[in-house]
Structures are given as C-alpha cells and as structure tokens.
XYZ file of C-alpha atoms in Angstrom:
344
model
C 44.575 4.962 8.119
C 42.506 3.114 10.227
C 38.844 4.579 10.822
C 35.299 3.438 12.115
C 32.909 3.858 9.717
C 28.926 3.740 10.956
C 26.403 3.095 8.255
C 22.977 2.933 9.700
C 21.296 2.016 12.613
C 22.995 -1.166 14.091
C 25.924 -1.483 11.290
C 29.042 0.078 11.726
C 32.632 -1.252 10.867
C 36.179 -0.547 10.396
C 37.542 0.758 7.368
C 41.783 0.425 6.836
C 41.812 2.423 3.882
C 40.664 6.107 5.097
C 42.750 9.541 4.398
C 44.478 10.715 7.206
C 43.457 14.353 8.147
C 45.656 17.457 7.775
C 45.579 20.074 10.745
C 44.195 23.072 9.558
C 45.489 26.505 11.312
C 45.361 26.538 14.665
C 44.815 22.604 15.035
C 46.552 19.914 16.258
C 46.807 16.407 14.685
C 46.412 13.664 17.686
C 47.311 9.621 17.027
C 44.323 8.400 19.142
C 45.097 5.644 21.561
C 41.672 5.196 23.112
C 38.399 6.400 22.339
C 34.820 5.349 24.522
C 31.704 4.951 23.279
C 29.614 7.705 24.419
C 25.900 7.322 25.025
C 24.948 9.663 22.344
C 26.793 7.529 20.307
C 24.678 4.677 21.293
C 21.410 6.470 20.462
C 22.441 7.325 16.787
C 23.652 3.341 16.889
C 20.133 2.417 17.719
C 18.189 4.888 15.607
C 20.296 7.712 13.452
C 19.769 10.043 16.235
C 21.702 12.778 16.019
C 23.736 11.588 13.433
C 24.683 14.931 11.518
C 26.447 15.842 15.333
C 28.321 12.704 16.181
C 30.162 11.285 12.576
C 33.048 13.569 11.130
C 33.028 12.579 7.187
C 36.267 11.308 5.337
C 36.878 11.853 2.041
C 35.730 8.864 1.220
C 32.420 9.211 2.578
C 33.452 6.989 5.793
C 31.180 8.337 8.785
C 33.744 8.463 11.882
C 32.007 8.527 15.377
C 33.910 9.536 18.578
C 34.583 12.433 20.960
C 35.912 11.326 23.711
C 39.423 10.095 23.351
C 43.009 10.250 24.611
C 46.336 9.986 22.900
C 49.736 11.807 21.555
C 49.868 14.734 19.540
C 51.425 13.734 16.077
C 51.453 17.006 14.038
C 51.155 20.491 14.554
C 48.448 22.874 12.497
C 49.903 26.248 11.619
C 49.972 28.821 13.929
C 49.841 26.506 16.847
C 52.317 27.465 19.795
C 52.918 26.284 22.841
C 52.295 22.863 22.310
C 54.772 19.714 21.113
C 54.540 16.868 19.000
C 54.628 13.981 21.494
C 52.441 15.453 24.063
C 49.915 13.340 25.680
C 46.828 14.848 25.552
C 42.841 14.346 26.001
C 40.699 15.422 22.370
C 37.349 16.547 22.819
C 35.526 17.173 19.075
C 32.329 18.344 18.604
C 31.318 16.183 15.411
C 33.191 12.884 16.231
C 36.471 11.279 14.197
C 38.222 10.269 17.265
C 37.557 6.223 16.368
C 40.247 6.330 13.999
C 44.335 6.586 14.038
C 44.126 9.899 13.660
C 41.863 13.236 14.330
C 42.419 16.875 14.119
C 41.529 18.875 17.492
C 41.047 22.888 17.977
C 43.534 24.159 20.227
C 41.008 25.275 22.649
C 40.895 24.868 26.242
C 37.744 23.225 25.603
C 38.901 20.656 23.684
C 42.504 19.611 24.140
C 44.374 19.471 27.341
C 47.258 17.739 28.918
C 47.187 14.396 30.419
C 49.605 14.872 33.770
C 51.582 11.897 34.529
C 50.110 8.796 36.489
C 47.022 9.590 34.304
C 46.889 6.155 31.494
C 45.393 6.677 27.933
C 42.493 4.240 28.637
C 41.648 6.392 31.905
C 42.397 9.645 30.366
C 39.664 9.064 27.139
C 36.844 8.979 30.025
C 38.191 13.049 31.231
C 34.956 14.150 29.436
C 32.272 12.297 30.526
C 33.249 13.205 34.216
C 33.961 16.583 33.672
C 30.516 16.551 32.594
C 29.494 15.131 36.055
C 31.317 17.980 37.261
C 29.650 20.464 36.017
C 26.004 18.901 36.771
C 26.668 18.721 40.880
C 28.166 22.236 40.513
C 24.794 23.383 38.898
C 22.939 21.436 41.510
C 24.851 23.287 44.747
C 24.059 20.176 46.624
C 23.696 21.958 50.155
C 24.598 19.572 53.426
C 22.544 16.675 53.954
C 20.321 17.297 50.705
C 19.077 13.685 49.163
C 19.946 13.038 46.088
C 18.609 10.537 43.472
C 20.959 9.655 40.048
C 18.454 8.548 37.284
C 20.597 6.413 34.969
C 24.162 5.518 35.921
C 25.887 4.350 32.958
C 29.076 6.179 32.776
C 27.453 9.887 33.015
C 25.308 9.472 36.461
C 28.517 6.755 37.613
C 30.973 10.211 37.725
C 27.973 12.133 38.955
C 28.624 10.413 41.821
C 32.195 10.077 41.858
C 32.082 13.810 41.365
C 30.025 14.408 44.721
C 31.897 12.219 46.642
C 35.648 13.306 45.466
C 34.952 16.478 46.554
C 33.612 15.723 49.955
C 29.837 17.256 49.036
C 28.038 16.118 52.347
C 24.514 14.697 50.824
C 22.396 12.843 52.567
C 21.249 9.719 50.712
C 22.284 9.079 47.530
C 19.931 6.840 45.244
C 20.943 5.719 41.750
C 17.772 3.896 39.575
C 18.522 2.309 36.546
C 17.110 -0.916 34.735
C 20.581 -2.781 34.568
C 21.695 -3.887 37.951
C 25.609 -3.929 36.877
C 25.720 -0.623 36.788
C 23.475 -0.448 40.049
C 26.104 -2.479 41.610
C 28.860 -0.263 40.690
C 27.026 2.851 41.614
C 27.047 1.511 45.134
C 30.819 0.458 45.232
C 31.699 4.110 44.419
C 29.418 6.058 46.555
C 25.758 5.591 46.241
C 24.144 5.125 49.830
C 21.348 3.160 47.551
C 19.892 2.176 44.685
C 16.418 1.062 43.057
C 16.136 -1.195 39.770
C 12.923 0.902 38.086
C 12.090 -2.910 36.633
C 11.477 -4.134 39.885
C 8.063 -1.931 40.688
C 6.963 1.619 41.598
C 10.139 4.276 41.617
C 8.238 6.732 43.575
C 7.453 4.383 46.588
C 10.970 2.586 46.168
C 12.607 6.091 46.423
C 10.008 7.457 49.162
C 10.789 4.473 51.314
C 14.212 5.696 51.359
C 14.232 9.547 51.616
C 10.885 10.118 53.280
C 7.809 12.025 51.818
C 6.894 15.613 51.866
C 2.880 17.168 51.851
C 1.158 20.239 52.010
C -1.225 22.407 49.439
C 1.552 21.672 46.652
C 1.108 17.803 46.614
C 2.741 15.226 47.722
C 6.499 14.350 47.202
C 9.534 12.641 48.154
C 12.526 13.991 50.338
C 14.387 14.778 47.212
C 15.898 18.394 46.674
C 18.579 17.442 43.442
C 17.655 14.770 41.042
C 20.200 14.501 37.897
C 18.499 13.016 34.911
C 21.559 10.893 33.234
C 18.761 8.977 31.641
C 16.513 11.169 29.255
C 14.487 9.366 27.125
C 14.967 6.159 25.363
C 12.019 5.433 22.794
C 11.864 1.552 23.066
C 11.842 1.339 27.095
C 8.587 1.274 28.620
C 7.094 3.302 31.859
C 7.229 7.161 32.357
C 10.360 9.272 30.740
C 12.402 9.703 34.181
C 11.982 13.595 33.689
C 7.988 12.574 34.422
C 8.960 10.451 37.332
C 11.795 12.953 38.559
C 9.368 15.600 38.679
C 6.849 13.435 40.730
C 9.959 12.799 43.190
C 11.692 16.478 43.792
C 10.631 18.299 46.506
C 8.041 20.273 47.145
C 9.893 23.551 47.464
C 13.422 24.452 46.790
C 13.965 21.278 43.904
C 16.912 21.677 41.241
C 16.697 18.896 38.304
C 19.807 18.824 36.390
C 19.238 17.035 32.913
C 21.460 15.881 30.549
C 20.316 12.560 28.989
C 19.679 12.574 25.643
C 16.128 12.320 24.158
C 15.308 10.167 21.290
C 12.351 11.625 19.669
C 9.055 13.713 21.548
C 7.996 12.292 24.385
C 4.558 12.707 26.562
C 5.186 13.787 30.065
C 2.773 15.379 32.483
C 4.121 18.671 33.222
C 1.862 19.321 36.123
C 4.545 19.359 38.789
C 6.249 22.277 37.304
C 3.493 24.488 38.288
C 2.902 22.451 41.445
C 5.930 22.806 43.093
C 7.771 25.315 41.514
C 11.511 23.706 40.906
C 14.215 24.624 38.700
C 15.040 22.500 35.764
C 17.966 23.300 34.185
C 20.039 21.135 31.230
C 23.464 20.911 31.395
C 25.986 20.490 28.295
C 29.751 19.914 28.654
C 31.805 21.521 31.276
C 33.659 24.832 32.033
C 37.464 24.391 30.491
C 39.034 24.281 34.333
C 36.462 20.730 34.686
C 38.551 19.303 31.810
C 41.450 20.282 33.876
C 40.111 19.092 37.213
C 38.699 15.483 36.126
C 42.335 14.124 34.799
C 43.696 15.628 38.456
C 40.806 13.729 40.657
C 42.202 10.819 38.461
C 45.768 11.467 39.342
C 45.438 12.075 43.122
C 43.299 9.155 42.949
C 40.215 10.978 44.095
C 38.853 8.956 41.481
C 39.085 5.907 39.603
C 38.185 5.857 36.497
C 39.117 2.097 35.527
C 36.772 0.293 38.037
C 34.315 1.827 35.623
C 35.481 0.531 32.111
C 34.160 -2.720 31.676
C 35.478 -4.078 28.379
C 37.918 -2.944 26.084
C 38.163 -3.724 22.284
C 40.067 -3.364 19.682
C 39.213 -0.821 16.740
C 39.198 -3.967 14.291
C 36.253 -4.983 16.616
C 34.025 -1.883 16.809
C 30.490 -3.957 15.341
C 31.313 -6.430 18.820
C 32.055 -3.359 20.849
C 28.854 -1.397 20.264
C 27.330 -4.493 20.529
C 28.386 -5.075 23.748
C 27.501 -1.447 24.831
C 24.503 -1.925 24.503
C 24.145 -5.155 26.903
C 23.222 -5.047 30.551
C 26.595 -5.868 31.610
C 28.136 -3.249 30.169
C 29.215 -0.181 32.009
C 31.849 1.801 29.970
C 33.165 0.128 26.677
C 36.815 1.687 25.368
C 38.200 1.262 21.804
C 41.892 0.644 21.914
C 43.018 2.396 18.931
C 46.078 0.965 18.484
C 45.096 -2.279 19.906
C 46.599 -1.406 23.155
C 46.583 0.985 25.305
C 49.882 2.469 26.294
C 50.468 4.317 29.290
C-alpha cells in the first residue's frame, strides 16, 4: 500500500510499497480518504519532537504520521459488532498511520465514529481538531460578556472560535494574535470581533487598547478573564512564550487559561503572575467522546464550516510539498487526499 514515511526533521516522503495492516481484535481496518496535518505533526517535522507519539512503524521500518483522518471502513477486527464494512467513519489514533491507504482504529468511542450524511471526507478528517476546541471553551465556562483573547489560530484556536460562536456563547470581544495574518484574516471572517499580529509591536498594549485594563494591589492587567493558548511554544520564534504574555494579559481576579499548544523544548517564562493574580491554568488534551459526536453535527447543521478553513489540499504522492506548504504563512489547514480525491 501506499504510506507516508517521515525520516528526520524536514524529509518525509511517500513510500508505495508498505504492508497493509491487519485489524487485531476489537479493531477496525479504515481505507483513509483524507488525513490533515496536525500541528504536532509539524513540530516533529521541524525538530523530531515528539516523534515516538506521532509515527506508527510498518514492517518495513516506514514511520507513518497522521491522526486525524476520515474514510470507509474496509475490514472488520474480530470481535467487532455493530459496525459494517462500508461505513463512513472519522479515525482518531493515538500514534499516527492515518497518511497511508490503510490504518487500523480501536473501536472506541474515542476514536472512531460515524460520519452522518451531508458531512464530506475532506470536512469530516478536521472532526478532531474542533472537538478539541470544544472541549477548551467548555473548560473555560466563558460567562456573558467575558473577553476573550485566542493566542494562535491555525486550525486549533480557528475552531476555538467557531466553537464559541456555534453555540451562541455571548463573549464580549474576541481577540485572536498570531504572527501570520492569513490566518488573522480568517479568524475574523468566522467570529473574532479582533485581532492583533504579535509582529507588529507590544501584545499587551495592542490587546489593552481593545479590552480595557484592570489595577489594584495585584498589578496591572488587561480586561481578559479566558485566554486559550493554541500557540505554546515554538523554539525558533522570537519574543515571550504566549503562556508569559497570556499571563501578563488575564485578569486580575477570576482568570482561566486554557492551554493546549504544544511546547518544543524548556522554555523561560516569568511565573510571577501566578502568584500575583491568582488564575487557573489548566491544559486541555482531546475531547470527551460526545465532542467527537457533536463537531461532525455543528458541521452538518452547518453551525460550522469546516472547508472555509482548509486551505490546500494535496495528494499523498505529494506529502514533502504538503508539509512544506504547512509550514508557510499562507497556510491555514493543509489535507492529504489519500486517494487523490476526496469523495463525498
């Protein structure tokens, strides 16, 4: 079969001649139709980070990225009831394999569920990054007329704030920063009241300006009770991690900071806030199984659109161009099309 195959930092490629898996009890075999390129994939692209969590290994040694995907199921494991060959499902796997024809999935409601109809393959292999959105706001209990500030909205912080406004969460402002003003754009066509490019000057002010400031004996602070931190820490980019800058920003009583962004190495961050103010920080990773569930039906009502958000698609053939081109400022969400196109 067909089957990515990442080598080292900046050098991955597609390999035609890889064993197709076998479903083990209680698995299902799925023939992938589209698979995105996650931004943990992008960090072991750019440096081997987390590597040993994100490549399932063929038997030929073939390292196969990918955990977000979509497609049919093409072979039942033993043991497995209640599901058909033919089905068209979303895979979730916890050490990649899903850039390839095929990829074994748990039956788990954690990790395979049914696409409903309406619901594309292309659209359908983004269900996990905005279930993970779904679970951040649902940490953060945005209360009404709370500002919020989004740091980093590639395709994480993007269904942050898809997930806010699909379910009619009454915020008050909502700022996205980033350093790539495509995706700043796009944050404001689905939902940010504003944004600030963290290239252009001094987030703090930018982000004061907007929300308003806060002082007393704790400091001084912006208007900002929920900050998300889609962002974490990316070693080569200059300035404060965001988690320094978000803590700088939240409130000076009653703050929530939801993080999720990955973090390439140790950082240095001044942690003075923390005792400062007193606010919660709390990571979030994945979803609850009913988010899985509830992403792929805000896609079919139409509550949300997931396709405004993929910006290029490429075949598997091309998967060197495609990472590539994840990593450029124009891209927002890049999609492997397994099979070369996706079907509905």
């Amino acid at each position: 079969m067909k089957a990515a195959n990442y080598i080292d930092p900046g050098q991955i490629e597609m390999r035609g001649d890889a064993t197709r898996p076998v479903p083990a009890a209680g698995e299902v075999l799925v023939a992938v139709e589209a698979c995105g390129i996650c931004g943990s994939d992008l960090h072991m692209y750019r440096n081997d980070s987390y590597r040993d969590r994100l490549a399932r290994k063929t038997p030929e040694g073939y390292e196969v990225p990918g955990h977000e995907f979509a497609g049919r199921i093409a072979e039942l494991g033993e043991g497995v009831t209640g599901w058909e060959v033919g089905e068209r499902v979303v895979g979730v796997t916890g050490l990649g394999g899903g850039m390839a024809d095929y990829v074994t999935v748990p039956v788990n409601p954690y990790q395979l569920v049914r696409v409903p109809e309406g619901v594309s393959f292309v659209e359908a292999a983004t269900t996990e990054p905005m279930a993970d959105g779904l679970q951040m706001v649902r940490k953060a209990a945005i209360q009404r007329q709370e500002n919020v500030v989004v740091f980093g909205v590639g395709i994480i912080g993007l269904g942050v704030i898809q997930a806010i406004r699909a379910q009619g969460i009454e915020a008050g402002r909502i700022v996205a920063i980033d350093v790539q003003q495509a995706r700043l754009e796009k944050a404001l066509e689905i939902g940010a009241t504003d944004v600030v490019n963290a290239r252009d000057g001094d987030v703090f002010a930018a982000v004061a300006a907007i929300c308003g400031t806060e002082e007393g004996y704790r400091g001084i602070s912006a208007n900002v009770p929920v900050i998300f931190d889609c962002a974490g820490y990316i070693a080569h980019m200059s300035g404060p991690p965001p988690l320094e800058t978000a803590l700088r920003l939240v409130s000076l009583t009653g703050g929530r900071i939801i993080c999720f962004g990955g973090f390439e190495g140790a950082m240095t961050i001044d942690m003075g806030p923390i005792i400062q103010k007193e606010p919660v920080i709390m990571g979030s990773n994945g979803y609850a199984p009913e988010e899985l569930v509830q992403a792929l039906d805000l896609m079919r009502t139409g509550k949300v659109d997931r396709r405004t958000l993929i910006s290029h698609r490429f075949p598997l053939a091309e998967i060197s161009d495609a990472f590539e081109m994840q990593c450029q400022p124009q891209a927002v969400k890049v999609v492997l099309d397994i099979r070369d196109q996706v079907a509905a």
